[in-house]
XYZ file of C-alpha atoms in Angstrom:
389
model
C 79.356 32.016 121.498
C 81.089 35.926 121.559
C 80.294 38.583 119.076
C 83.100 39.898 117.131
C 83.726 43.567 119.220
C 84.633 42.641 122.703
C 83.671 45.451 124.859
C 87.261 47.227 126.461
C 87.442 45.592 129.877
C 87.174 48.311 132.683
C 88.279 48.674 136.485
C 85.735 48.608 139.288
C 85.667 52.010 139.417
C 84.825 51.802 135.451
C 87.856 53.759 134.280
C 89.609 51.411 131.438
C 92.887 50.086 132.680
C 94.824 52.047 129.677
C 93.221 55.098 130.805
C 94.079 54.354 134.729
C 97.928 53.744 133.542
C 97.858 57.203 131.673
C 96.551 59.030 134.731
C 99.466 57.799 136.778
C 102.268 58.263 134.168
C 100.234 62.018 134.135
C 100.653 62.439 138.094
C 104.047 61.002 138.132
C 105.166 63.865 134.824
C 103.988 66.404 137.185
C 105.145 65.001 140.548
C 106.415 68.793 142.882
C 109.685 68.345 143.830
C 108.403 68.789 147.365
C 105.886 66.366 147.764
C 107.042 64.571 150.423
C 106.328 67.488 152.517
C 103.043 65.191 153.070
C 105.468 62.839 154.881
C 106.796 65.124 156.905
C 104.096 67.021 157.996
C 102.176 63.721 158.741
C 105.261 62.058 160.373
C 105.990 65.466 162.887
C 102.165 65.598 163.957
C 102.351 61.627 164.505
C 105.307 62.642 166.813
C 103.017 65.274 168.576
C 100.346 63.063 169.381
C 102.861 60.620 171.151
C 104.386 63.227 173.154
C 100.619 64.187 174.489
C 99.847 60.425 175.147
C 97.547 59.915 172.230
C 98.771 56.463 171.125
C 96.116 55.304 169.359
C 96.100 58.694 166.864
C 99.768 58.784 166.918
C 100.045 55.113 165.652
C 97.470 55.684 162.713
C 99.149 58.529 161.384
C 102.670 57.635 161.402
C 101.885 54.240 158.898
C 99.964 56.920 156.838
C 103.053 58.917 156.807
C 104.770 55.578 156.011
C 102.468 54.602 152.971
C 102.876 58.018 151.666
C 106.518 57.145 151.686
C 106.494 53.896 149.887
C 103.667 55.684 147.372
C 106.201 58.659 146.650
C 109.945 57.637 146.713
C 109.394 54.872 143.931
C 107.396 57.734 141.926
C 110.167 60.441 142.251
C 112.852 57.205 140.670
C 110.060 56.577 138.233
C 110.285 60.618 137.455
C 113.842 60.737 137.608
C 114.337 57.509 134.725
C 110.653 57.958 132.419
C 110.701 62.206 133.136
C 114.375 63.180 133.258
C 114.367 66.075 131.190
C 111.495 67.594 133.716
C 113.147 66.333 137.035
C 116.259 68.030 135.887
C 114.856 71.297 135.078
C 113.042 71.034 138.455
C 116.390 70.185 140.347
C 117.937 73.586 138.605
C 114.906 75.801 139.216
C 114.173 77.839 142.189
C 112.214 74.811 143.457
C 115.678 72.959 143.740
C 115.835 72.521 147.666
C 112.622 70.742 147.755
C 113.990 67.994 146.810
C 115.618 67.584 150.612
C 112.140 66.737 151.631
C 113.309 63.138 150.272
C 115.833 63.270 153.032
C 113.966 65.194 155.701
C 110.970 62.964 155.322
C 112.583 59.844 155.879
C 114.398 61.313 159.113
C 111.744 62.510 160.176
C 110.571 58.512 160.479
C 113.630 57.882 162.166
C 112.287 59.717 164.870
C 109.268 58.421 165.231
C 109.911 54.835 165.031
C 111.977 55.622 168.368
C 109.733 55.960 170.904
C 108.618 52.633 169.537
C 111.356 50.506 170.556
C 111.804 50.047 166.870
C 115.980 50.823 166.888
C 116.360 49.125 163.009
C 113.608 50.213 161.343
C 114.396 53.802 163.044
C 118.576 53.020 161.690
C 117.273 52.210 158.262
C 115.520 55.050 158.172
C 118.041 57.179 159.073
C 120.780 55.835 156.790
C 118.643 56.752 154.101
C 118.049 60.031 155.276
C 121.184 60.191 156.015
C 122.535 59.166 152.980
C 120.357 61.574 151.151
C 121.223 64.734 153.155
C 124.799 64.103 151.881
C 124.016 63.814 148.169
C 121.537 66.652 148.118
C 122.853 68.843 150.680
C 126.069 69.294 148.607
C 125.019 68.412 144.895
C 121.698 71.172 145.432
C 124.277 73.959 145.669
C 126.557 72.951 143.305
C 124.421 72.059 140.771
C 122.626 75.138 141.048
C 126.703 77.218 140.785
C 127.793 74.846 138.081
C 124.896 75.329 135.971
C 125.648 76.631 132.626
C 121.964 76.609 131.526
C 120.525 78.190 134.469
C 119.822 81.840 134.716
C 120.076 82.797 138.155
C 117.924 85.688 139.869
C 117.682 87.090 142.890
C 114.225 86.945 142.428
C 114.301 82.655 142.595
C 114.444 82.914 146.464
C 111.883 81.293 148.434
C 111.076 79.819 151.350
C 111.767 76.351 150.329
C 115.632 77.354 150.233
C 115.330 76.397 154.028
C 115.045 73.222 153.576
C 119.069 73.459 153.207
C 119.034 74.012 156.787
C 116.171 71.650 157.983
C 117.875 69.207 156.079
C 120.736 69.151 158.330
C 118.349 69.063 161.386
C 116.589 66.325 161.026
C 119.600 64.019 160.761
C 120.325 65.715 164.229
C 117.204 65.109 165.299
C 117.479 61.624 164.691
C 120.185 60.723 165.348
C 120.064 62.157 168.561
C 116.877 60.379 169.346
C 118.394 57.135 168.158
C 121.851 57.846 170.148
C 120.003 57.702 173.390
C 118.783 54.186 173.083
C 121.742 52.665 171.457
C 125.350 52.461 172.868
C 128.140 54.110 170.338
C 129.989 57.384 169.625
C 128.873 58.188 166.108
C 125.813 59.024 166.505
C 126.138 61.712 168.807
C 128.925 63.352 167.167
C 126.899 62.867 164.370
C 124.222 64.655 165.758
C 126.000 67.953 166.789
C 127.919 67.972 163.807
C 124.762 68.509 161.838
C 122.871 70.768 164.335
C 125.802 73.482 163.992
C 126.195 72.810 160.150
C 122.152 73.203 160.510
C 122.166 76.394 162.333
C 124.986 78.049 160.053
C 123.104 77.310 156.956
C 119.815 78.685 158.655
C 121.527 81.930 159.620
C 122.412 82.174 155.718
C 119.248 81.519 154.414
C 117.261 83.969 156.961
C 119.583 87.186 155.702
C 118.823 85.767 152.132
C 115.161 85.168 151.832
C 114.663 87.849 154.625
C 116.689 90.562 151.564
C 114.361 88.720 149.124
C 111.656 89.945 150.841
C 112.123 93.364 152.052
C 114.618 94.336 148.780
C 111.809 92.765 145.654
C 108.538 93.665 145.386
C 106.368 90.836 146.714
C 102.965 89.872 144.947
C 100.621 88.504 146.704
C 99.440 86.112 144.460
C 103.429 84.932 144.553
C 103.781 85.080 148.219
C 103.705 81.393 148.786
C 103.137 79.087 152.181
C 106.576 77.738 151.922
C 107.685 81.327 153.968
C 106.511 79.582 157.184
C 109.304 77.084 156.893
C 111.193 80.150 158.184
C 109.821 79.583 161.176
C 109.799 75.523 161.287
C 113.762 75.971 160.340
C 114.270 77.324 163.453
C 111.838 75.188 165.838
C 113.650 71.826 164.826
C 117.301 72.993 165.664
C 115.428 73.299 169.248
C 114.358 70.156 169.029
C 118.043 69.082 167.682
C 119.564 70.774 170.610
C 116.815 69.469 173.304
C 117.682 65.892 172.703
C 121.139 66.006 172.680
C 120.794 67.179 175.200
C 119.850 64.110 177.063
C 123.427 62.510 175.874
C 126.391 62.625 177.842
C 127.506 65.940 177.903
C 130.908 64.471 176.790
C 129.986 62.691 173.709
C 128.277 65.316 171.729
C 131.148 67.946 172.191
C 129.315 70.766 172.807
C 127.590 72.176 176.267
C 124.211 71.716 177.733
C 124.315 75.315 178.428
C 125.363 76.166 175.023
C 122.273 73.885 173.606
C 119.778 74.957 175.850
C 120.634 79.112 175.444
C 120.795 78.438 171.631
C 116.885 76.499 172.003
C 115.874 79.527 174.028
C 116.979 82.377 171.656
C 115.532 80.384 168.446
C 112.070 79.529 170.262
C 111.833 83.317 171.188
C 112.817 84.540 167.518
C 110.372 81.212 165.855
C 107.565 82.594 168.652
C 108.052 86.180 167.289
C 108.121 85.318 163.630
C 104.192 83.488 164.142
C 102.607 86.953 164.043
C 104.391 88.054 161.291
C 103.691 85.406 159.166
C 100.081 85.439 160.267
C 99.811 88.889 159.067
C 101.279 88.129 155.397
C 98.486 85.313 155.026
C 96.008 88.272 156.402
C 97.043 90.612 153.642
C 97.376 87.632 151.099
C 93.820 86.664 151.619
C 92.026 89.073 153.291
C 93.239 92.642 151.836
C 94.473 91.007 148.482
C 91.713 88.388 148.384
C 93.931 85.533 146.861
C 91.625 82.844 146.859
C 92.089 80.431 149.928
C 91.977 77.042 148.291
C 94.004 73.527 149.013
C 97.398 72.842 147.230
C 100.181 71.009 148.371
C 101.827 74.392 149.284
C 99.834 73.814 152.935
C 101.723 70.945 153.755
C 104.395 73.196 154.134
C 102.584 75.337 157.287
C 101.714 71.597 158.951
C 105.188 70.416 159.528
C 106.282 73.970 161.050
C 103.177 73.997 163.204
C 103.654 70.351 164.584
C 107.501 70.713 165.066
C 106.558 73.633 167.252
C 104.498 71.978 169.285
C 106.769 69.157 170.350
C 109.723 71.522 170.259
C 107.770 73.530 172.853
C 106.940 70.786 174.894
C 110.237 69.175 174.680
C 111.750 72.757 175.845
C 110.093 73.328 178.601
C 110.065 69.811 179.797
C 114.165 69.762 179.443
C 114.347 73.299 181.716
C 112.087 72.643 184.180
C 109.536 75.069 182.548
C 106.067 74.196 183.101
C 103.918 76.797 181.206
C 106.215 75.633 178.718
C 105.300 72.028 178.852
C 101.433 73.114 179.536
C 101.873 74.920 176.324
C 103.474 72.845 173.861
C 100.905 70.119 175.025
C 97.973 72.273 173.991
C 99.821 73.148 171.094
C 99.631 69.675 169.937
C 96.166 69.378 169.476
C 95.464 72.498 167.455
C 98.403 70.972 165.147
C 96.553 67.588 165.125
C 93.230 69.402 164.351
C 95.364 71.430 161.614
C 96.472 68.583 160.053
C 93.020 66.872 159.584
C 91.807 69.854 157.648
C 94.516 69.476 155.290
C 93.929 66.040 154.629
C 90.057 66.289 154.086
C 91.024 68.991 151.918
C 93.908 67.055 149.797
C 91.347 64.144 149.800
C 88.271 66.663 148.554
C 90.625 67.880 146.363
C 91.883 64.775 144.885
C 88.096 63.465 144.423
C 86.649 66.134 142.855
C 88.450 66.593 139.718
C 87.813 62.495 139.411
C 84.312 62.202 139.507
C 83.488 65.377 137.624
C 85.658 64.182 134.190
C 85.427 60.401 134.733
C 84.854 60.134 130.844
C 87.517 62.481 129.954
C 89.949 60.498 131.854
C 88.848 57.422 129.798
C 89.328 59.552 126.655
C 92.783 60.317 127.332
C 91.989 64.040 128.482
C 92.590 65.005 131.929
C 94.354 67.986 133.718
C 97.029 69.714 131.833
C 100.319 69.921 133.672
C 100.872 72.488 135.998
C 97.459 73.407 134.877
C 97.176 74.645 139.225
C 94.602 71.292 139.875
C 96.417 69.482 142.668
C 95.048 66.529 142.872
C 96.679 65.110 145.917
C 100.148 65.252 147.893
C 102.605 64.569 144.882
C 100.600 66.923 142.754
C 102.002 70.281 141.259
C 101.444 72.892 143.726
C 102.767 76.286 143.559
C 104.562 77.053 140.533
C 108.206 76.376 140.546
C 108.417 79.460 138.330
C 106.894 81.504 141.078
C 109.510 84.414 142.131
C 108.190 85.213 145.618
C 108.827 82.860 149.154
């Protein structure tokens, strides 16, 4: 016979199911608008490894990215349904452009599936990414302009605003990649149009963000890793242009000379940016002694580094510049190593609070929303109220 006071059932990890559900619900409530930067960074490093011939490692990272996408996209929807007020607050806040990672990550995966011969899967991801881009690329600026409760400030300008341009260029990369292996006129024109749109958006945002950095005082604590998107937005335009050059010239409405010339200019500028961004990092962490610890923003570095490696390699191959191709190959390994470091740091950060606070969680306690303790790719990181890029 059983006694009258049944013991509460526990999961295999020793955590009550109710506490586990509460932890998941809290994680979704705290989901960062830019959580899919994890998928973006993993997807582009997978592409870089494929370019270098590391097929097994590339495939492994591809499925890690797909798994992240499969978990985080439904979490976005759950947050919209269950925590609508917080979702809308983020959508109208300084980090609103970070929602474009939803579309960008899908397009990165679409472009990666193309060389594997999975054109149907690539087309599905491109359709999702293009639709998301269309809705968000218009929806975010319209919401920011027309919102009556918003208190606009020049201090709200930050590096995530470059994702406006990255979103357009990601559609161009995915569409050009798919157009190279499928017939039709729609994809080449879409790729060319999005490349041109993204280029103009990049120039607009570059002026705005640079003016913010030069005209306003920047606190070391507020200088976010998202400023690296300054470089990433330029090199993804390089990659899009290079892939457009592989298409028949009459299909893209753009001349090869224009595409290659613009690519060289953008690649040169993005290369010039790297020492500047590194110097700002030294100033932040060495001079001003801001602690160097993992948060979601580190994936904002993984994506530009991986994209720079792929763009350098492909630009070198398109222009017949052997030294550039060789440099790109070496950069691929650096990008892969950096991805591994950030991934290990993410997992270590995710595991540490869970091990140390099992009893707190079982009692319904845990890290408070916005407490600054990120526990995974979807955790809140880099305060959405931060005022610096």
